[in-house]
Amino acid sequence: MARKSQDATSGPRNHPSSCHNCRRRKIKCDLARPHCRQCLRSSAFKDCEYREDGPTTAEKLEEQIAILEARIEQLQKPERERLVLQAPYYSQMACSSFIPSSGTLEATLLSSETPSSPPTPGLDILIDRFLEYGETFGFFLHIQRFREAGRSRKGQSQATIESSPDSYTVLPILRAAVSLWAHHLHATTLNIAQSTLNQREEARLLALVTQLRSSTRPFPTCPNVLLQHIQVEVLLSSYFFRNALFLKGEYHIATAVALVQGGRFFCQATEAVHSIRQAERVNAFWTVLTMNNVWTTADGAPSNFASETDIEVPWPIDLNSAKWNEVSPNRSEPARIANFLAGKCGNATSVTALRAKASILFEQAANLSSRFRPNADGNYLHAFLLEFTSTNSLIDQFLFSLPPQDTFSPQDGLLIRCLAHVAIIELHNPFIGPLAVEASRTRALDAARATVDDLVESSQACSTGMVDPIIGTLCMATCQVFFSALTHGMLQNMEEEVDAVSAVERVLNVMPTLASGSKLVESQTHAIRDTFQALCCVPRRYTANASIVIS
């Protein structure tokens, strides 16, 4: 029997309370020190703390969260008019002004509940610019509802929001994540001096999101809170991939998958729910699935989704279009991936649905290609050939059925078509190397040329840098086809060789526009350029008559 402390035997007027963990779990505590029996027996609760010993770790974290939320409110509200003294050392002081003193934080916390303060115009403009391209980077929530709720600045904590599940309030962590993206995209328009200050603010916001994320519950139960946490994970994943931080990007997309699966977003909701929330739930699932398909395939890693996952939700809709509510997610047929791969595409033509379909084809083609075994038995090769032919036809059918290009934004159309074309390249990849199957060689080269044409055409209409960061990987896969053809002597004549060299040059000419602000696309541009320069130094059959100019 664990021995109780002498403090635990004091009179009833000073009766000690249970430890923090037992109070939270609502179980009886034996009040033993330094650890009660319940905490000793638990594998998860090791920090046995008593209120009479001072603030617990959880209470300290809650206080830090309140301070950070207050800091968000302070940044989103203009400073009150006051007399400003000119400090002779202002330039040195400005660098440390991001972190306020404890007194300032207390004042901010008290004033954060004042609803009369208008929002910061500058930040709202930056956020609006991000939301304009938000879907490109994984924003799946209803933009107008988010914009209205975000500008209300209620400053409610997650616990308060969870107690009112029917209300809609933007969580501080989501506001911070969107502000992080807003400043990140704003950096492409700044000069060097402005960029330095913006980078500091971006770093501070990233630290804030990380701190808020580590201080929240592992799995929220409120539907709105869960949706917003999934949105945060998606935005962080896209942010880290764009900045060439692969491990962090993979971690956050894996977390988003875990939240989606834990919330059973792949199942059709049975209860009556708000139509916007249900549409957001469906779009959240498909956005996470699309990002998982694209990035795990690009990395050659296994999918975070279980292969036996039975999808019961319909294809996503364009939630932010004017006619989104004409299609009810509750009445639509389930979008089963097996049916799609069997050629039953359905009539879902929303941009989000087409992105999802293109990502499924991309993953399927790469997965099938990796399973090719030239020395396998006849039964295996026969089954492989059937699946290969079916997938090849399905990609052709998908490309043929795409709506006109003016149906999409330039960046959406570029991503959808490039994913499909590179899916063809991935599918035929085993047969364009040493095996040198003529039909596959021609098919891969045609797909690569089509990708180059799309890149050149769409880059002129795309805003600088406002493209999905996976575009850089797709550019590299496209150029690799031309590099392989030039290296292995797969081209038939000088005209084809000049055409291959020209195609790589065209890609290199447009990639700086696509790479603006994206370290990942920028690094892949350098990799393509370096490979191209090295390849052009190697004598080949027709090089003497080919004019090769490296920009």
PDB file of N, CA and C in Angstrom, residues 90-101 200-201:
ATOM      1  N   TYR A  90      15.680  53.486 -32.119  1.00  0.00           N
ATOM      2  CA  TYR A  90      14.495  52.753 -32.569  1.00  0.00           C
ATOM      3  C   TYR A  90      14.851  51.546 -33.428  1.00  0.00           C
ATOM      4  N   SER A  91      15.861  51.692 -34.303  1.00  0.00           N
ATOM      5  CA  SER A  91      16.170  50.593 -35.210  1.00  0.00           C
ATOM      6  C   SER A  91      16.597  49.349 -34.462  1.00  0.00           C
ATOM      7  N   GLN A  92      17.331  49.530 -33.327  1.00  0.00           N
ATOM      8  CA  GLN A  92      17.727  48.363 -32.543  1.00  0.00           C
ATOM      9  C   GLN A  92      16.539  47.798 -31.781  1.00  0.00           C
ATOM     10  N   MET A  93      15.639  48.677 -31.314  1.00  0.00           N
ATOM     11  CA  MET A  93      14.501  48.219 -30.529  1.00  0.00           C
ATOM     12  C   MET A  93      13.483  47.496 -31.398  1.00  0.00           C
ATOM     13  N   ALA A  94      13.382  47.880 -32.667  1.00  0.00           N
ATOM     14  CA  ALA A  94      12.350  47.306 -33.529  1.00  0.00           C
ATOM     15  C   ALA A  94      12.534  45.816 -33.722  1.00  0.00           C
ATOM     16  N   CYS A  95      13.786  45.371 -33.700  1.00  0.00           N
ATOM     17  CA  CYS A  95      14.038  43.957 -33.932  1.00  0.00           C
ATOM     18  C   CYS A  95      13.507  43.083 -32.812  1.00  0.00           C
ATOM     19  N   SER A  96      13.418  43.628 -31.602  1.00  0.00           N
ATOM     20  CA  SER A  96      12.960  42.831 -30.470  1.00  0.00           C
ATOM     21  C   SER A  96      11.511  43.105 -30.107  1.00  0.00           C
ATOM     22  N   SER A  97      10.809  43.873 -30.942  1.00  0.00           N
ATOM     23  CA  SER A  97       9.454  44.276 -30.585  1.00  0.00           C
ATOM     24  C   SER A  97       8.420  43.202 -30.841  1.00  0.00           C
ATOM     25  N   PHE A  98       8.809  42.072 -31.435  1.00  0.00           N
ATOM     26  CA  PHE A  98       7.842  41.023 -31.688  1.00  0.00           C
ATOM     27  C   PHE A  98       7.386  40.372 -30.394  1.00  0.00           C
ATOM     28  N   ILE A  99       8.235  40.301 -29.383  1.00  0.00           N
ATOM     29  CA  ILE A  99       7.890  39.638 -28.128  1.00  0.00           C
ATOM     30  C   ILE A  99       7.598  40.699 -27.084  1.00  0.00           C
ATOM     31  N   PRO A 100       6.327  40.863 -26.693  1.00  0.00           N
ATOM     32  CA  PRO A 100       5.982  41.890 -25.723  1.00  0.00           C
ATOM     33  C   PRO A 100       6.342  41.462 -24.318  1.00  0.00           C
ATOM     34  N   SER A 101       6.386  42.431 -23.441  1.00  0.00           N
ATOM     35  CA  SER A 101       6.646  42.131 -22.038  1.00  0.00           C
ATOM     36  C   SER A 101       5.425  41.498 -21.415  1.00  0.00           C
ATOM     37  N   ARG A 200      11.021  37.477 -40.513  1.00  0.00           N
ATOM     38  CA  ARG A 200      10.951  37.379 -39.052  1.00  0.00           C
ATOM     39  C   ARG A 200       9.521  37.125 -38.601  1.00  0.00           C
ATOM     40  N   GLU A 201       8.586  37.837 -39.214  1.00  0.00           N
ATOM     41  CA  GLU A 201       7.183  37.637 -38.850  1.00  0.00           C
ATOM     42  C   GLU A 201       6.717  36.240 -39.249  1.00  0.00           C
TER      43      GLU A 201
END
